[in-house]
CSV table of C-alpha atoms in Angstrom, one decimal:
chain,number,residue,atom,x,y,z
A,3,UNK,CA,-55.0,-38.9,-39.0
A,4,UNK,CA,-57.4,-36.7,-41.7
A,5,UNK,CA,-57.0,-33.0,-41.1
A,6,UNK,CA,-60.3,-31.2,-40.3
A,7,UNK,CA,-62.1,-30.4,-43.3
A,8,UNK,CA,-63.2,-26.7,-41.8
A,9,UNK,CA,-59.3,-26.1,-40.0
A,10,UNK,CA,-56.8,-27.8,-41.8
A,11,UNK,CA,-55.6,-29.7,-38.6
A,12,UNK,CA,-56.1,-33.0,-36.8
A,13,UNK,CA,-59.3,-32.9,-34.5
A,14,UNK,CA,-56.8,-33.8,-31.5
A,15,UNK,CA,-54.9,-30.5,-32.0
A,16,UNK,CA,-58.4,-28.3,-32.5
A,17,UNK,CA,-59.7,-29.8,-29.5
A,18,UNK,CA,-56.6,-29.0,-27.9
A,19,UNK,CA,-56.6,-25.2,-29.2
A,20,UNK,CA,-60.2,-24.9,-27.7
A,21,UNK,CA,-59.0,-25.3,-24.4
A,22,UNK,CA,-56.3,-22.8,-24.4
A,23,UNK,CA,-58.7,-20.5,-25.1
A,24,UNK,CA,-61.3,-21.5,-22.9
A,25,UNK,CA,-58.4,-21.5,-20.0
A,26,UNK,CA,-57.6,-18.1,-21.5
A,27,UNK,CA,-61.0,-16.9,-21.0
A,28,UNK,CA,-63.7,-15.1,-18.4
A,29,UNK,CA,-65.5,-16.4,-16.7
A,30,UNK,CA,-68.6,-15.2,-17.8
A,31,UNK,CA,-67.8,-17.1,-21.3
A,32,UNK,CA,-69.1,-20.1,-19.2
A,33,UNK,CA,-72.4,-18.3,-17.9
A,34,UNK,CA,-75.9,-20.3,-19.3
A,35,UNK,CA,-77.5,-19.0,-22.5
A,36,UNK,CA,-79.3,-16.5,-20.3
A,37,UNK,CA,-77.1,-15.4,-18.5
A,38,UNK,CA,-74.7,-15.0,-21.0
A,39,UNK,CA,-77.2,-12.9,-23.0
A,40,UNK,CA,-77.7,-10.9,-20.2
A,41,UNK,CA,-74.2,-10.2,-19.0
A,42,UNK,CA,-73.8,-9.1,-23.4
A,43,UNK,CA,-76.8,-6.7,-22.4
A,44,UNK,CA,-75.2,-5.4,-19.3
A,45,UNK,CA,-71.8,-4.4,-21.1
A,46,UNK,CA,-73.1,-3.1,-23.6
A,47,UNK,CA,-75.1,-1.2,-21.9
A,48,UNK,CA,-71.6,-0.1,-19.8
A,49,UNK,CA,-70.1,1.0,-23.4
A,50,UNK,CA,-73.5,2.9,-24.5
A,51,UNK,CA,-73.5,4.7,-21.3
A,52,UNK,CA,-69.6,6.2,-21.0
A,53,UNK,CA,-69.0,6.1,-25.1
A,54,UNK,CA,-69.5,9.8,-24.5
A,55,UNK,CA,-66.8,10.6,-22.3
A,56,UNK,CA,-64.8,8.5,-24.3
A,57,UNK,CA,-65.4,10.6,-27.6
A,58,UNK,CA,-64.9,14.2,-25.5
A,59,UNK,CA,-61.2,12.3,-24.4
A,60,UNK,CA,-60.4,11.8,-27.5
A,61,UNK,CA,-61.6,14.8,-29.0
A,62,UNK,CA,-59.5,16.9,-26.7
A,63,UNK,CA,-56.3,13.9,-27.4
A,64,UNK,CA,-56.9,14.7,-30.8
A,65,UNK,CA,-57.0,18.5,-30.9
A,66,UNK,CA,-54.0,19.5,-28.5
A,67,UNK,CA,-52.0,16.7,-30.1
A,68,UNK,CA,-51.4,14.9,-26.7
A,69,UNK,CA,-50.0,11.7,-28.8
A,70,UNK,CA,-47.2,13.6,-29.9
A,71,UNK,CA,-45.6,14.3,-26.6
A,72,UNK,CA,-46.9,10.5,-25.9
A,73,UNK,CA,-43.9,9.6,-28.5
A,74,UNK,CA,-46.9,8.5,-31.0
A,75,UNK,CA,-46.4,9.8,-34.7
A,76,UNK,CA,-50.0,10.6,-35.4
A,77,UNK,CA,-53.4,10.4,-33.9
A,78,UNK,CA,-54.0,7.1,-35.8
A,79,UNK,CA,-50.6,5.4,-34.4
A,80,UNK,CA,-51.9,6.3,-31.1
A,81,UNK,CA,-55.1,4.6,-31.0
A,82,UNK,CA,-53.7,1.5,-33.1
A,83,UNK,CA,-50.4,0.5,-30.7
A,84,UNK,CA,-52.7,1.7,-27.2
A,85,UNK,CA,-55.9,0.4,-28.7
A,86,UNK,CA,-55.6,-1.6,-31.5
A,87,UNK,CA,-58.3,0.7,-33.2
A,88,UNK,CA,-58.1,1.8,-37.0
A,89,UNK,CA,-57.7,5.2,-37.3
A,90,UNK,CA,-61.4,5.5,-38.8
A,91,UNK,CA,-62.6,4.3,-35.4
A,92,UNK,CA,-61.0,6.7,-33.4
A,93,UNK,CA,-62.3,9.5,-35.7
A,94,UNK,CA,-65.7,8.1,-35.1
A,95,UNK,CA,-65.1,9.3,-31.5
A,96,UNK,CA,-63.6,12.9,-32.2
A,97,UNK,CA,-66.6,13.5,-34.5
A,98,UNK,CA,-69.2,12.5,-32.2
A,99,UNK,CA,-67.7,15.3,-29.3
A,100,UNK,CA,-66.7,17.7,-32.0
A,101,UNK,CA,-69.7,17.8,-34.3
A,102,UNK,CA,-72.5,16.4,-31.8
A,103,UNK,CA,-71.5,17.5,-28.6
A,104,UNK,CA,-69.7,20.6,-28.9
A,105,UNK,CA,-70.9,22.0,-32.5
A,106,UNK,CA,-74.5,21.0,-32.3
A,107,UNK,CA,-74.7,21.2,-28.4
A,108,UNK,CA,-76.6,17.8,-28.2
A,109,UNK,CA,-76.5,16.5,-24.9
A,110,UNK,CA,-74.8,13.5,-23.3
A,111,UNK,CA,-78.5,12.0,-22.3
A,112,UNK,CA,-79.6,12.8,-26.0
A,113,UNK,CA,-76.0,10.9,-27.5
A,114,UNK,CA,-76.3,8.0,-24.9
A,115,UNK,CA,-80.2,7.1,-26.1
A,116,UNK,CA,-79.0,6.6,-29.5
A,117,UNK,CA,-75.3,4.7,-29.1
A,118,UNK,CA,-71.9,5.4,-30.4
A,119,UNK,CA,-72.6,3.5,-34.0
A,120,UNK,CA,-75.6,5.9,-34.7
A,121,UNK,CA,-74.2,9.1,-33.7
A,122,UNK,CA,-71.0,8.5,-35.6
A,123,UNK,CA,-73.5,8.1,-38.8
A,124,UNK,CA,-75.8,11.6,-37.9
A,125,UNK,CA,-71.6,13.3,-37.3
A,126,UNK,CA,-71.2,12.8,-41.0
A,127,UNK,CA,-74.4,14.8,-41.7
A,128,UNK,CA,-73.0,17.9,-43.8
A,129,UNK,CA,-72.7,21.1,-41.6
A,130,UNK,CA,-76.2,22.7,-42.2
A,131,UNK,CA,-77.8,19.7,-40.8
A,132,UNK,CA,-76.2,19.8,-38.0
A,133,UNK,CA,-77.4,22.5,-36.3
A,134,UNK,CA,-78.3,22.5,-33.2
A,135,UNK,CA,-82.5,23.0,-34.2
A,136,UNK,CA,-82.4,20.4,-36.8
A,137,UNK,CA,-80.1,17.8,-35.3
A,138,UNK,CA,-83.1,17.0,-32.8
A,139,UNK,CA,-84.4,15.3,-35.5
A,140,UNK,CA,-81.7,13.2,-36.5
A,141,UNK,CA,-81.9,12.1,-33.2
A,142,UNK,CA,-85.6,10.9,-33.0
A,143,UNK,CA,-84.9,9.2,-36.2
A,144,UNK,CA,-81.7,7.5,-35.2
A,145,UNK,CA,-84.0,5.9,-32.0
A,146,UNK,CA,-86.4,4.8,-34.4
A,147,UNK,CA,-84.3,3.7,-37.2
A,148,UNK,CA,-81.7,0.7,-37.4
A,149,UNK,CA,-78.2,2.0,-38.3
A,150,UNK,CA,-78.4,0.9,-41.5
A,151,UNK,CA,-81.7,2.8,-42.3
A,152,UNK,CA,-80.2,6.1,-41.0
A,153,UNK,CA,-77.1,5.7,-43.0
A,154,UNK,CA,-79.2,5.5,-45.8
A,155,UNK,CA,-81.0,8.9,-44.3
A,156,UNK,CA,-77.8,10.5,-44.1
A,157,UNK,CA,-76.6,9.5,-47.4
A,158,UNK,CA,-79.7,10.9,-49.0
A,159,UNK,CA,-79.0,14.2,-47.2
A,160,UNK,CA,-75.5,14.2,-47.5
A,161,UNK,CA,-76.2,14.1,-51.8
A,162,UNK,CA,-79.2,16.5,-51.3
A,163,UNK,CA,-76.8,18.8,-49.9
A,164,UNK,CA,-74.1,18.6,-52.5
A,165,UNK,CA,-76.4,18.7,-55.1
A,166,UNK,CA,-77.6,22.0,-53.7
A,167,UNK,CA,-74.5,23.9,-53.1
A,168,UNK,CA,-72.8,22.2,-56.2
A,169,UNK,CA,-70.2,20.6,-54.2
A,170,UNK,CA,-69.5,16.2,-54.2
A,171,UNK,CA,-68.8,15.7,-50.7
A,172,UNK,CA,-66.9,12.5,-51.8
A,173,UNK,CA,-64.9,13.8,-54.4
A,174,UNK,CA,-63.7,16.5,-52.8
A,175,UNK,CA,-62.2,13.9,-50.0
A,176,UNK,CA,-61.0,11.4,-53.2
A,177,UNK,CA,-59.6,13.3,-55.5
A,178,UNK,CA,-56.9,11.9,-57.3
A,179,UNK,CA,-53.9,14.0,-58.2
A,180,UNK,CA,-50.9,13.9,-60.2
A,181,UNK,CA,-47.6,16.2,-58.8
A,182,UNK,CA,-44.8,16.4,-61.7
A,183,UNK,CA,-41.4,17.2,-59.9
């Protein structure tokens, strides 16, 4: 028999790898079109709604260096083996409480409006920015705005900002080093 084209493998062994994982799965994988587009609107609306908390349990994880006495190396081993997160995602989170939350004082309701994937683009916002007068209006852009619009927005800033106070933002996280021993 010819292997699949798309697979590599017989269409008797993909057909039966589609039903493991159909036995593997919800139930709601089954739902009608509608329904299933409305269950994807109901969970994410779940994740919108408590991403908060989520990013204020991290944050204080992150700070009193609770993976540590969890017998995790680091901050980013902890949210990759309990998680399987990057550690770039779980910094997303301790931003959002840390710069949003805390620093600018931007409340929950005002984070929940907006969703985890825009406020972790206003958290990169350099400092002056995110005040707690002129972050209001990173937040009515970020509800207007697609997240790819606002990144742009903050990138703008961001160089506007460096340009100002003579500091590169991105070099001074990348720059390369040489240490002779």
């Amino acid at each position: 028999m010819a292997d699949s084209p798309s697979t590599g493998s017989s269409p008797s062994s993909v057909s039966s790898e589609r039903n493991r994982l159909h036995a593997r799965a919800p139930a709601t994988v089954f739902l009608e079109d509608g329904a299933l587009r409305s269950r994807a609107r109901e969970l994410v609306d779940i994740v919108e709604r408590t991403y908060i908390e989520l990013a204020l349990v991290f944050h204080a994880i992150h700070a009193a260096r609770h993976f540590l006495a969890w017998d995790f190396k680091s901050f980013g081993d902890y949210v990759w083996q309990e998680f399987g997160w990057h550690l770039r995602k779980g910094q997303y989170f301790v931003a959002i409480a840390e710069k949003l939350h805390l620093g600018a004082r931007v409340p929950s309701e005002e984070l929940d409006r907006i969703g985890w994937s825009k406020a972790a683009v206003i958290s990169s916002l350099p400092q002056e920015e995110r005040t707690p007068e002129r972050v209001g209006r990173w937040i009515d852009s970020a509800r207007r705005s697609p997240v790819a619009a606002l990144s742009e927005q903050v990138k703008q800033a961001r160089a506007g900002a460096a340009q100002e106070g003579g500091v590169d933002h991105e070099a001074e996280v990348f720059t390369p080093f040489t240490v002779r021993l």
